CSV table of C-alpha atoms in Angstrom, one decimal:
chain,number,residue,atom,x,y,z
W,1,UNK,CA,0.0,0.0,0.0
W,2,UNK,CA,2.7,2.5,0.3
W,3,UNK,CA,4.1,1.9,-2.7
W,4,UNK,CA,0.6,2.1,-4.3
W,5,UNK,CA,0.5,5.8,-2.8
W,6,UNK,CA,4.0,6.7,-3.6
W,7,UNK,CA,3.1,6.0,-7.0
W,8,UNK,CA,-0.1,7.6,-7.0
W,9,UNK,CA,1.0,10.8,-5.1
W,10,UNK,CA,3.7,11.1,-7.4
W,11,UNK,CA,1.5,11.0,-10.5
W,12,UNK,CA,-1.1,13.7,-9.5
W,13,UNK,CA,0.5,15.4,-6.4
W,14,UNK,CA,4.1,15.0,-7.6
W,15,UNK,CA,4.6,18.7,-6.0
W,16,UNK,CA,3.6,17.7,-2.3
W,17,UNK,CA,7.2,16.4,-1.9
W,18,UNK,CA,9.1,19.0,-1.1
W,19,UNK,CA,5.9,20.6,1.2
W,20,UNK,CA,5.3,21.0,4.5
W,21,UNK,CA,1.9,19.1,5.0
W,22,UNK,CA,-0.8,19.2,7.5
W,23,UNK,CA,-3.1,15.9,8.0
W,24,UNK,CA,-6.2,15.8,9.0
W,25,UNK,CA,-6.6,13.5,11.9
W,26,UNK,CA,-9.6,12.3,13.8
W,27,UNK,CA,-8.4,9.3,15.6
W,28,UNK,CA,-10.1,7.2,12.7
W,29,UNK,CA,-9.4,4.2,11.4
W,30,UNK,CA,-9.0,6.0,7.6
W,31,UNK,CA,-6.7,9.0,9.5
W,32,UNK,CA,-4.7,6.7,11.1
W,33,UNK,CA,-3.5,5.1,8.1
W,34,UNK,CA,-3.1,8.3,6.4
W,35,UNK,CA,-0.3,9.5,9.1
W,36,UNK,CA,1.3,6.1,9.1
W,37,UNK,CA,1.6,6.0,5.2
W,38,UNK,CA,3.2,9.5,5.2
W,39,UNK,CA,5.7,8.6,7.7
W,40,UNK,CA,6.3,5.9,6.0
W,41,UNK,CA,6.8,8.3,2.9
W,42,UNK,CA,9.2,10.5,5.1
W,43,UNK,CA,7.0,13.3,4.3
W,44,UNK,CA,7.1,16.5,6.0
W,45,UNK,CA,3.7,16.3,8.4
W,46,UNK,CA,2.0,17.9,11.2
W,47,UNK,CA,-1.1,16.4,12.7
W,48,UNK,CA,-4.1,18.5,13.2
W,49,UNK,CA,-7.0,17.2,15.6
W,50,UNK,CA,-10.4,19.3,15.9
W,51,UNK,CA,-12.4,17.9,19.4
W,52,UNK,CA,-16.0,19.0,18.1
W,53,UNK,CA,-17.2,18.3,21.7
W,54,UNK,CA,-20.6,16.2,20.3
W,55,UNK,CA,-19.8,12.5,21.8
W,56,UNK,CA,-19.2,13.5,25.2
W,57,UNK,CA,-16.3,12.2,27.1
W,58,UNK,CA,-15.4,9.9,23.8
W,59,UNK,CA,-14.8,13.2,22.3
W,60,UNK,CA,-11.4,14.0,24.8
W,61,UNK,CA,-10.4,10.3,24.3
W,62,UNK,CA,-10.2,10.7,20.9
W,63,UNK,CA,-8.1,13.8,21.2
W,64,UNK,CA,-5.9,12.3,23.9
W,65,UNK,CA,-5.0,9.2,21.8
W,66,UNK,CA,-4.4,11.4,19.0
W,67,UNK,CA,-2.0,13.9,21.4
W,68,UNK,CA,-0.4,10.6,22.8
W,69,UNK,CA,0.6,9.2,18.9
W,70,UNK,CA,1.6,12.4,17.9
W,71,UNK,CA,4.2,12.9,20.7
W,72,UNK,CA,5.2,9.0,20.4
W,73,UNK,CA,5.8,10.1,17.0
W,74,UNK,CA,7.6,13.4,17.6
W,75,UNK,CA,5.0,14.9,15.2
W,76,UNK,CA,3.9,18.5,16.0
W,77,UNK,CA,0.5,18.4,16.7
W,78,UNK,CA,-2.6,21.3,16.7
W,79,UNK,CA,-5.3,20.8,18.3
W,80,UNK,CA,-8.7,22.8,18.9
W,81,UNK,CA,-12.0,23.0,20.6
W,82,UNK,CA,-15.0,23.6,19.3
W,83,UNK,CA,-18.9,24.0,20.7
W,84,UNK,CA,-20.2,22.8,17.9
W,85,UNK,CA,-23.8,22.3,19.2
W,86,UNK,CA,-23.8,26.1,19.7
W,87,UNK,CA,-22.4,27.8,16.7
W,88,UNK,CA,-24.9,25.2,14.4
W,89,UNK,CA,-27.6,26.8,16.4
W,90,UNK,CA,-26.1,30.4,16.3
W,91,UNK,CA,-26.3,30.3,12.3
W,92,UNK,CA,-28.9,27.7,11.6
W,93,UNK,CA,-27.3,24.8,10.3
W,94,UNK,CA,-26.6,21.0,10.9
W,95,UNK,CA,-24.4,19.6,12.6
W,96,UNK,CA,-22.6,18.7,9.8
W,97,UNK,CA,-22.3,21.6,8.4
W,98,UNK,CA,-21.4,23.5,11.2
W,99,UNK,CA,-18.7,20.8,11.8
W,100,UNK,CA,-17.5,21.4,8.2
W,101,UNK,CA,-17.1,25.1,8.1
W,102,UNK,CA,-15.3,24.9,11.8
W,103,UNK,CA,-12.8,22.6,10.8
W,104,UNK,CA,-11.8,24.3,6.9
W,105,UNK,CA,-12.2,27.4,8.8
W,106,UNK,CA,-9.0,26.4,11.3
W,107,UNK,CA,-7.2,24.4,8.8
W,108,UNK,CA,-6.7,26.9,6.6
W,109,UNK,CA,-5.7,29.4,9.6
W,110,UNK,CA,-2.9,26.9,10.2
W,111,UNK,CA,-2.2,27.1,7.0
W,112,UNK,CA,-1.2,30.6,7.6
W,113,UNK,CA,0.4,30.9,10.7
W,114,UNK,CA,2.1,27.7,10.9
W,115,UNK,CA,3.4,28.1,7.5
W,116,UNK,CA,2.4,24.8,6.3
W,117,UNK,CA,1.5,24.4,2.4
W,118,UNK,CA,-1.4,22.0,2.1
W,119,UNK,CA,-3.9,20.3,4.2
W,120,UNK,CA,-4.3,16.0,3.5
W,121,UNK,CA,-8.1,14.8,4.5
W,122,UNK,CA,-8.3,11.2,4.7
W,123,UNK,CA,-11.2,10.4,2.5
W,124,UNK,CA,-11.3,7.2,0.4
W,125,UNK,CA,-13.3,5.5,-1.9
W,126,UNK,CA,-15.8,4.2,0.3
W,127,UNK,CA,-16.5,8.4,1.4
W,128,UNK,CA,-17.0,8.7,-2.4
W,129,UNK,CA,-19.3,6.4,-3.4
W,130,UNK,CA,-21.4,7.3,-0.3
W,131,UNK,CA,-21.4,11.2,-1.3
W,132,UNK,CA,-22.2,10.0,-4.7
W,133,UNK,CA,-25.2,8.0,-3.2
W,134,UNK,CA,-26.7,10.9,-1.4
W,135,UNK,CA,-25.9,13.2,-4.4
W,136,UNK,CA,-28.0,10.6,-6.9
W,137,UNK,CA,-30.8,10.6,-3.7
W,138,UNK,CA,-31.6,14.3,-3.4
W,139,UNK,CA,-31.4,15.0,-7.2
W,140,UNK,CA,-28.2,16.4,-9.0
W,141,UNK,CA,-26.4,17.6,-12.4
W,142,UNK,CA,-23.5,15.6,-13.7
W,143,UNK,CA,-21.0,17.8,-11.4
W,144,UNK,CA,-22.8,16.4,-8.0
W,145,UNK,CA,-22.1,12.5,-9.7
W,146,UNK,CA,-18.1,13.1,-10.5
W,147,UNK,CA,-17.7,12.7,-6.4
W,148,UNK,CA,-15.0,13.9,-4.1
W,149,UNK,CA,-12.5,16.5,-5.5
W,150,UNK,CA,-9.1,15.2,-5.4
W,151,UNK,CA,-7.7,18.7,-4.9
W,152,UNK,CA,-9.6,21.4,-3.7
W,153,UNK,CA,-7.2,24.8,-3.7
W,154,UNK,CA,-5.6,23.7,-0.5
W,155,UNK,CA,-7.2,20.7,0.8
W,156,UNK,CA,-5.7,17.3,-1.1
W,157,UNK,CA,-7.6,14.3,-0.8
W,158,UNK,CA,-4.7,11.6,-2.0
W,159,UNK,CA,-6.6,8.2,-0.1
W,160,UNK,CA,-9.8,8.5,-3.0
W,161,UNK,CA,-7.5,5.6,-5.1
W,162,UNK,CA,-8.3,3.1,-1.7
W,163,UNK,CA,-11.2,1.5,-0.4
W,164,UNK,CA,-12.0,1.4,3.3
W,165,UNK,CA,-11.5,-2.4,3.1
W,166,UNK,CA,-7.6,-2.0,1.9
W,167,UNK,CA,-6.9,0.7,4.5
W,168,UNK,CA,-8.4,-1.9,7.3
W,169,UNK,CA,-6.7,-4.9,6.2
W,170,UNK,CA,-3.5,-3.2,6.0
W,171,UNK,CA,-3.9,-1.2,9.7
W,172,UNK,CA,-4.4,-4.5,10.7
W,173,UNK,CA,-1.3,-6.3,9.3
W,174,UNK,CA,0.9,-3.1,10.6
W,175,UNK,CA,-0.7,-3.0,13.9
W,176,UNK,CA,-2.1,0.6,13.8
W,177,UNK,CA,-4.3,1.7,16.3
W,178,UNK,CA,-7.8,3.5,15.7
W,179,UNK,CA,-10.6,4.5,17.6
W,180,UNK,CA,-14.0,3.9,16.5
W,181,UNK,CA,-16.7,6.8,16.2
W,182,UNK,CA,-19.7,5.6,18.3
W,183,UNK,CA,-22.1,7.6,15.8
W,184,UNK,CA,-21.1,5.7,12.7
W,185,UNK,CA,-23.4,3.0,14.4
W,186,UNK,CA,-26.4,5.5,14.2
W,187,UNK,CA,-28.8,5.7,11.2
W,188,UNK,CA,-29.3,9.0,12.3
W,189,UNK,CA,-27.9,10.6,9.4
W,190,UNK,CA,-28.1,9.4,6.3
W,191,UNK,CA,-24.6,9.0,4.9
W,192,UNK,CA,-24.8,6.4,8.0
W,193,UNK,CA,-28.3,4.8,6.4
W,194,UNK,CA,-26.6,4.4,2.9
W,195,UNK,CA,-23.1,3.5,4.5
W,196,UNK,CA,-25.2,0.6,6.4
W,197,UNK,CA,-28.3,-0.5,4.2
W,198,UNK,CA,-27.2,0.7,0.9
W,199,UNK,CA,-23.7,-0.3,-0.3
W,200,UNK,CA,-23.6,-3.7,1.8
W,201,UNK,CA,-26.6,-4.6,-0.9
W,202,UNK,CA,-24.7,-3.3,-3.8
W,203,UNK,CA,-21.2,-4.6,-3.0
W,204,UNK,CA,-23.4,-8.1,-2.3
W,205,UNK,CA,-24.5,-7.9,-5.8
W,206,UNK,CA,-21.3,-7.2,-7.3
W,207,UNK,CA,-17.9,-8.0,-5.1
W,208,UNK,CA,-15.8,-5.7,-7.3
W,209,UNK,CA,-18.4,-3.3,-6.7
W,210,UNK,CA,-16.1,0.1,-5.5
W,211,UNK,CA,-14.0,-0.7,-8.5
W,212,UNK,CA,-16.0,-0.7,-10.7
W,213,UNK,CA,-17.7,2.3,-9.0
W,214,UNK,CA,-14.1,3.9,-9.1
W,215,UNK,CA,-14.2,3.5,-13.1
W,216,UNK,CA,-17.6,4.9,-13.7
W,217,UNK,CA,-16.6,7.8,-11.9
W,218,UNK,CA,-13.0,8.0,-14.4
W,219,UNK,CA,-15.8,7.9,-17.2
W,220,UNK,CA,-18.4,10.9,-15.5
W,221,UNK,CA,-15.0,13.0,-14.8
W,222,UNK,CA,-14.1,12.7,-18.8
W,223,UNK,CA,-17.5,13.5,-19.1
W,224,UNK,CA,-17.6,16.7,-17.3
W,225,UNK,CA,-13.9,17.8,-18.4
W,226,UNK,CA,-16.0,17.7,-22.1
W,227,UNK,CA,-18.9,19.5,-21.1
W,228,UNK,CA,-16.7,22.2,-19.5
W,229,UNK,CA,-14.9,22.5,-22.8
W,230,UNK,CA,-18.1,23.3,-24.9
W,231,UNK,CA,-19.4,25.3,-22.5
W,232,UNK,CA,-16.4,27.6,-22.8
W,233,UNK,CA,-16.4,27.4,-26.5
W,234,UNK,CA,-20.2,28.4,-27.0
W,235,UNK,CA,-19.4,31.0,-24.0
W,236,UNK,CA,-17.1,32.7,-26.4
W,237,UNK,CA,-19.7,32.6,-28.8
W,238,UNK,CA,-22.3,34.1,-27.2
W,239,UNK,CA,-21.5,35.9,-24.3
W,240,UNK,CA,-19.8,39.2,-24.4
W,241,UNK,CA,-18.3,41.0,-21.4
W,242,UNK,CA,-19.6,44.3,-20.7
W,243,UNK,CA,-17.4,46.4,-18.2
W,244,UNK,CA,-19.0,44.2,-14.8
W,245,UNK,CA,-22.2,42.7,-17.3
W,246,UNK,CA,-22.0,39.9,-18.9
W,247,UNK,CA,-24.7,40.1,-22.1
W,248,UNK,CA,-25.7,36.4,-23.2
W,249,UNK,CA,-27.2,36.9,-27.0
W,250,UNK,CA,-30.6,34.7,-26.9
W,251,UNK,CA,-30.5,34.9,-31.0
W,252,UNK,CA,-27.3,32.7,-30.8
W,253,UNK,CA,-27.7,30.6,-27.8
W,254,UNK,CA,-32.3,29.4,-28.4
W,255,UNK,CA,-31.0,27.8,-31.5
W,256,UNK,CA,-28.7,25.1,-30.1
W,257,UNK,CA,-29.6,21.9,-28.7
W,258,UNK,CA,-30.0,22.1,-25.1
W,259,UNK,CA,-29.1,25.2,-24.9
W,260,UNK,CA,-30.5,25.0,-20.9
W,261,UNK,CA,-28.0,23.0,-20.1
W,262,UNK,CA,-25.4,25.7,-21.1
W,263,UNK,CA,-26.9,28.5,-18.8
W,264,UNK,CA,-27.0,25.8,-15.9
W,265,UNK,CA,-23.2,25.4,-16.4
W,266,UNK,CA,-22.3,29.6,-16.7
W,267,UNK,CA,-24.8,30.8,-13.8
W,268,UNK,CA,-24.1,28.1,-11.2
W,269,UNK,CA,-21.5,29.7,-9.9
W,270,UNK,CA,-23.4,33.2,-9.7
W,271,UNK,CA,-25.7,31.4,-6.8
W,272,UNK,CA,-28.5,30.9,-9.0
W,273,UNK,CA,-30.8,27.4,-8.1
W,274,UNK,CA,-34.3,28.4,-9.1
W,275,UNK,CA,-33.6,26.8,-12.6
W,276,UNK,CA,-37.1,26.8,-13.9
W,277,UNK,CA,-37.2,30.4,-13.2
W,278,UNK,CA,-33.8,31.1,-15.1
W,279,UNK,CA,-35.0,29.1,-18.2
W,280,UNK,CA,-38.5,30.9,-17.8
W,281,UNK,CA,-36.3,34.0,-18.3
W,282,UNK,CA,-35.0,33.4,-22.1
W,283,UNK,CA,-39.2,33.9,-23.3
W,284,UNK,CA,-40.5,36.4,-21.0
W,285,UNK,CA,-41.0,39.7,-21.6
W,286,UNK,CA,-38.6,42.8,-21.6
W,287,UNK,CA,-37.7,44.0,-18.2
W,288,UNK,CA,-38.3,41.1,-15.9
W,289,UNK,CA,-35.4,39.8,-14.0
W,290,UNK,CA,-34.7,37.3,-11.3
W,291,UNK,CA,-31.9,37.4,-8.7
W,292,UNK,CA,-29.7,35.1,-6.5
W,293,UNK,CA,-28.2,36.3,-3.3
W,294,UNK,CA,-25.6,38.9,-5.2
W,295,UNK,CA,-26.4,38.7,-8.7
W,296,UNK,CA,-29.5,40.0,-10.8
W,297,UNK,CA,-30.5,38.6,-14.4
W,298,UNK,CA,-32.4,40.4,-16.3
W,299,UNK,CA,-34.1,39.9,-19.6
W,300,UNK,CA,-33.8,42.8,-22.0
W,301,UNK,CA,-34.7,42.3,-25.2
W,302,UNK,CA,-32.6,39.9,-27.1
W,303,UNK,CA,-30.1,39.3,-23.9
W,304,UNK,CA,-29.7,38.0,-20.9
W,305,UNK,CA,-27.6,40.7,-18.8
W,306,UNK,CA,-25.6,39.2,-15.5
W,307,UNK,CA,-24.7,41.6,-13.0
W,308,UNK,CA,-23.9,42.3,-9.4
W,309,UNK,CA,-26.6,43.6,-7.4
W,310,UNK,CA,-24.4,46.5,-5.9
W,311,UNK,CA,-22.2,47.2,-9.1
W,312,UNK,CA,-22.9,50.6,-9.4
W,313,UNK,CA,-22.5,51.3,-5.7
W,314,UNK,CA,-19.0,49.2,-5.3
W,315,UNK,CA,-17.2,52.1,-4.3
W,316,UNK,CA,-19.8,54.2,-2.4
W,317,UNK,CA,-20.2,54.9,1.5
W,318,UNK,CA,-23.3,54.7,3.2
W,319,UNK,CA,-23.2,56.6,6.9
W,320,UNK,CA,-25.4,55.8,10.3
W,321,UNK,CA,-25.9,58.3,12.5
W,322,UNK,CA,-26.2,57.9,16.5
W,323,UNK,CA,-29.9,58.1,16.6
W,324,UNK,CA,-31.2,56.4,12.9
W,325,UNK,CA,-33.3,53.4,13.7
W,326,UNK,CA,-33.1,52.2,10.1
W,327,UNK,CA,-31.7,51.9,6.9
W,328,UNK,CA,-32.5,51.2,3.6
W,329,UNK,CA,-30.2,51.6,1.0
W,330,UNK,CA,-28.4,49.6,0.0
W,331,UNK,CA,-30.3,46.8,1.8
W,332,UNK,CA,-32.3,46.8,4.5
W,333,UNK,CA,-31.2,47.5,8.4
W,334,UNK,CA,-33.2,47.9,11.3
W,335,UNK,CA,-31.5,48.8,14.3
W,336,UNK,CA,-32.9,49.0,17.9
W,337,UNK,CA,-31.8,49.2,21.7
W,338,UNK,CA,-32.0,46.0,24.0
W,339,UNK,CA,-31.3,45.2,27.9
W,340,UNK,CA,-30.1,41.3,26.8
W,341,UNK,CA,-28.9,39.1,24.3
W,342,UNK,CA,-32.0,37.2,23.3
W,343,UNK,CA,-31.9,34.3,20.5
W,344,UNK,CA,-29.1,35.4,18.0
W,345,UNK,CA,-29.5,34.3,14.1
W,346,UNK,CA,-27.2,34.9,11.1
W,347,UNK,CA,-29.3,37.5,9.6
W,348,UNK,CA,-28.8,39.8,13.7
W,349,UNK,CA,-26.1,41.0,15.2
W,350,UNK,CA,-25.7,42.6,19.0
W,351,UNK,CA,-22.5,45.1,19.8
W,352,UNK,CA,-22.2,47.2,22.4
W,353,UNK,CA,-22.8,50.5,22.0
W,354,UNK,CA,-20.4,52.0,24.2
W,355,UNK,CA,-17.8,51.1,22.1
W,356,UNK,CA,-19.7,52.0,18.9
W,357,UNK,CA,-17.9,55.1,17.0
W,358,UNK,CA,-20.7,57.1,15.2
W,359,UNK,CA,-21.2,57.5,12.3
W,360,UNK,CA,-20.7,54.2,11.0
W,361,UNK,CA,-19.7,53.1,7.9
W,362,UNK,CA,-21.5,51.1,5.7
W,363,UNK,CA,-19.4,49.7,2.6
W,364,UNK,CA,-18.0,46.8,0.8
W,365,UNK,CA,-15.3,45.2,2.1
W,366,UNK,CA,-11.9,45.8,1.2
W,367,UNK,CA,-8.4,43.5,1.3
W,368,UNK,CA,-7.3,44.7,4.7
W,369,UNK,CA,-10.5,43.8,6.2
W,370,UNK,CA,-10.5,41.3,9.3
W,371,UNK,CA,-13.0,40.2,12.1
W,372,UNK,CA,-12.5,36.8,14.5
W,373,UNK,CA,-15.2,34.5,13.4
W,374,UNK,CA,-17.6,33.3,15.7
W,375,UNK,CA,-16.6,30.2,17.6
W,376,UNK,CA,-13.2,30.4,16.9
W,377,UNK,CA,-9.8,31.0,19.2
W,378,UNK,CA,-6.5,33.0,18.6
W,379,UNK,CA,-5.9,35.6,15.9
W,380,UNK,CA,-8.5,37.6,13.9
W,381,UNK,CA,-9.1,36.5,10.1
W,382,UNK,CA,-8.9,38.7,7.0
W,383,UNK,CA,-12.7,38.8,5.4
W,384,UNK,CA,-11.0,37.9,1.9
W,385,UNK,CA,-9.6,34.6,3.4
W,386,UNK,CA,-12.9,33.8,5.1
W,387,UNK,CA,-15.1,34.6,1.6
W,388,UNK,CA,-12.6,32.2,-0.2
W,389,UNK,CA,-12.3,29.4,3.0
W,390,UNK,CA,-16.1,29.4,2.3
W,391,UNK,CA,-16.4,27.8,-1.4
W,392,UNK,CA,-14.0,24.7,0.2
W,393,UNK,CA,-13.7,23.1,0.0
């Protein structure tokens, strides 16, 4: 198995040898095996643990067997501490979620301060046909089928080649340790349901199943690397950039087959989701538009037109004085006086107002711009960073 990912890292990560490299570790049996095969590979690694405080006093025994390896090891080790319960219910997600944007969050802070290059997750092929699985439940385009990114700007994925059964047969034969997750016995969520009642099925019908699973997904990624190439080409034909606009000519693009699917693959990265609408668009009348959380398409005349909600105000300044009690350009603020923090959402904010300098200034933000996110410990984080940590991953 090492020389399998020797071989493999040095065919598509042939760079990460001569980084400094962070791994992801949760005490897992999949994490374990990643650290062992990198020291094996004499890599350059630094173990980073996040305790997301859900499974009680497993939780700290996880992170304590992690601290004890690394130090065995002489590996330096990060670790962190999150309330996870709280900051999902401070912004309204799942747990999940709120687990996911913690985690990126930190790793790519230790990115930064601890001057490592990239961040190794442990996922394997098992993690991808699962994702796939839910993907193909809740409805998806081809992108949501081509599975787990290999590389991600930062975050490298190199255990996708291995199936969970390789990496346990081999912990075994090496004698490295793991600790198993209580709530991977739990149905509760449903990677766990497919993970459980699913792909036992599927691997029953066919014992070569994640290989063969692994080779469909070669033939979806060709597949997608093509429709990415047309897309550009008809893009160039038909779409012209107009200062911050971009005009999409109708008389060039209603003509072509399935010419839908082409303004699924240029406006899914504007936000837009409300597809029916969008394609509802190309035949209405002048003048109407639709929007997504920062973009506005509009239909005038012949052309689509894309373009920021706040283009024309990019550069402007909007000012609150001591006493206004709303605002409403450019979007809408009310702002009010209260004895206690009550139930906080993502969409409300409390400060205190003796340390509020008036007026304040209401603007875009701007490179030098840094707050400390929510939930998190140690130095503050630059907004750009935060904005870009976002799209992860």
């Amino acid at each position: 198995m090492v020389e399998k990912l020797k071989n493999h890292c040095n065919q598509h990560f042939p760079f990460l040898k001569q980084k400094k490299v962070l791994l992801a570790v949760s005490g897992g049996l999949d994490s374990m095996v990643l650290v062992y095969l990198f020291q094996q590979l004499h890599y350059e690694i630094g173990v980073a643990h996040c305790n997301f405080q859900l499974r009680g006093l497993e939780s700290f025994e996880d992170q304590n067997f992690i601290q004890n390896y690394a130090e065995a090891n002489s590996l330096p080790i990060f670790i962190t501490q999150f309330d996870t319960q709280a900051f999902a219910q401070d912004y309204k997600l799942s747990i999940q979620v709120a687990a996911r944007e913690l985690r990126y969050n930190w790793f790519y802070e230790l990115l930064e301060t601890q001057n490592f290059d990239y961040v190794l997750t442990a996922h394997h092929a098992d993690d991808n046909l699962e994702t796939f699985l839910i993907n193909l439940s809740r409805g998806t385009g081809l992108d949501g089928l081509t599975g787990i990114p290999e590389q991600n700007d930062k975050v490298i994925r190199p255990l996708l080649a291995f199936s969970r059964q390789e990496m346990e047969a081999y912990a075994k034969q090496n004698a490295i340790q793991w600790r198993e997750d209580s709530s991977n016995a739990s149905d509760k969520y449903l990677r766990n349901k497919i993970r459980h009642d699913v792909v036992p099925i599927l691997k029953e019908l066919n014992t070569d199943f994640i290989a063969s699973f692994q080779k469909t997904q070669e033939y979806l990624q060709q597949a997608q690397v093509m429709v990415e190439d047309a897309s550009i080409m008809v893009y160039q034909q038909v779409a012209k950039e107009v200062g911050e606009e971009i005009h999409f000519d109708l008389k060039k693009l209603k003509p072509l087959p399935n010419y839908k699917s082409y303004l699924y693959q240029w406006l899914r990265e504007f936000g837009f989701s409300a597809w029916d609408d969008v394609y509802d668009l190309v035949d209405s009348q002048s003048g109407k538009q639709i929007f997504s959380s920062h973009f506005r398409l509009l239909k005038n005349r012949d052309y689509l037109v894309l373009c920021p909600l706040d283009f024309t105000d990019s550069k402007r300044e909007y000012f609150i004085t001591k006493n206004q009690k709303e605002v409403k350009v450019p979007l809408n603020l009310s702002i009010c006086k209260v004895t206690d923090i009550s139930d906080t959402t993502i969409e409300s904010i409390f400060v205190d107002e003796m340390k509020l300098e008036f007026p304040l200034v209401l603007r875009r933000w701007k490179e030098a711009d840094s707050f400390q996110p929510f939930g998190m410990k140690g130095k503050s984080k630059k907004v750009s960073k935060f904005l870009k940590t976002r799209n992860y991953r």
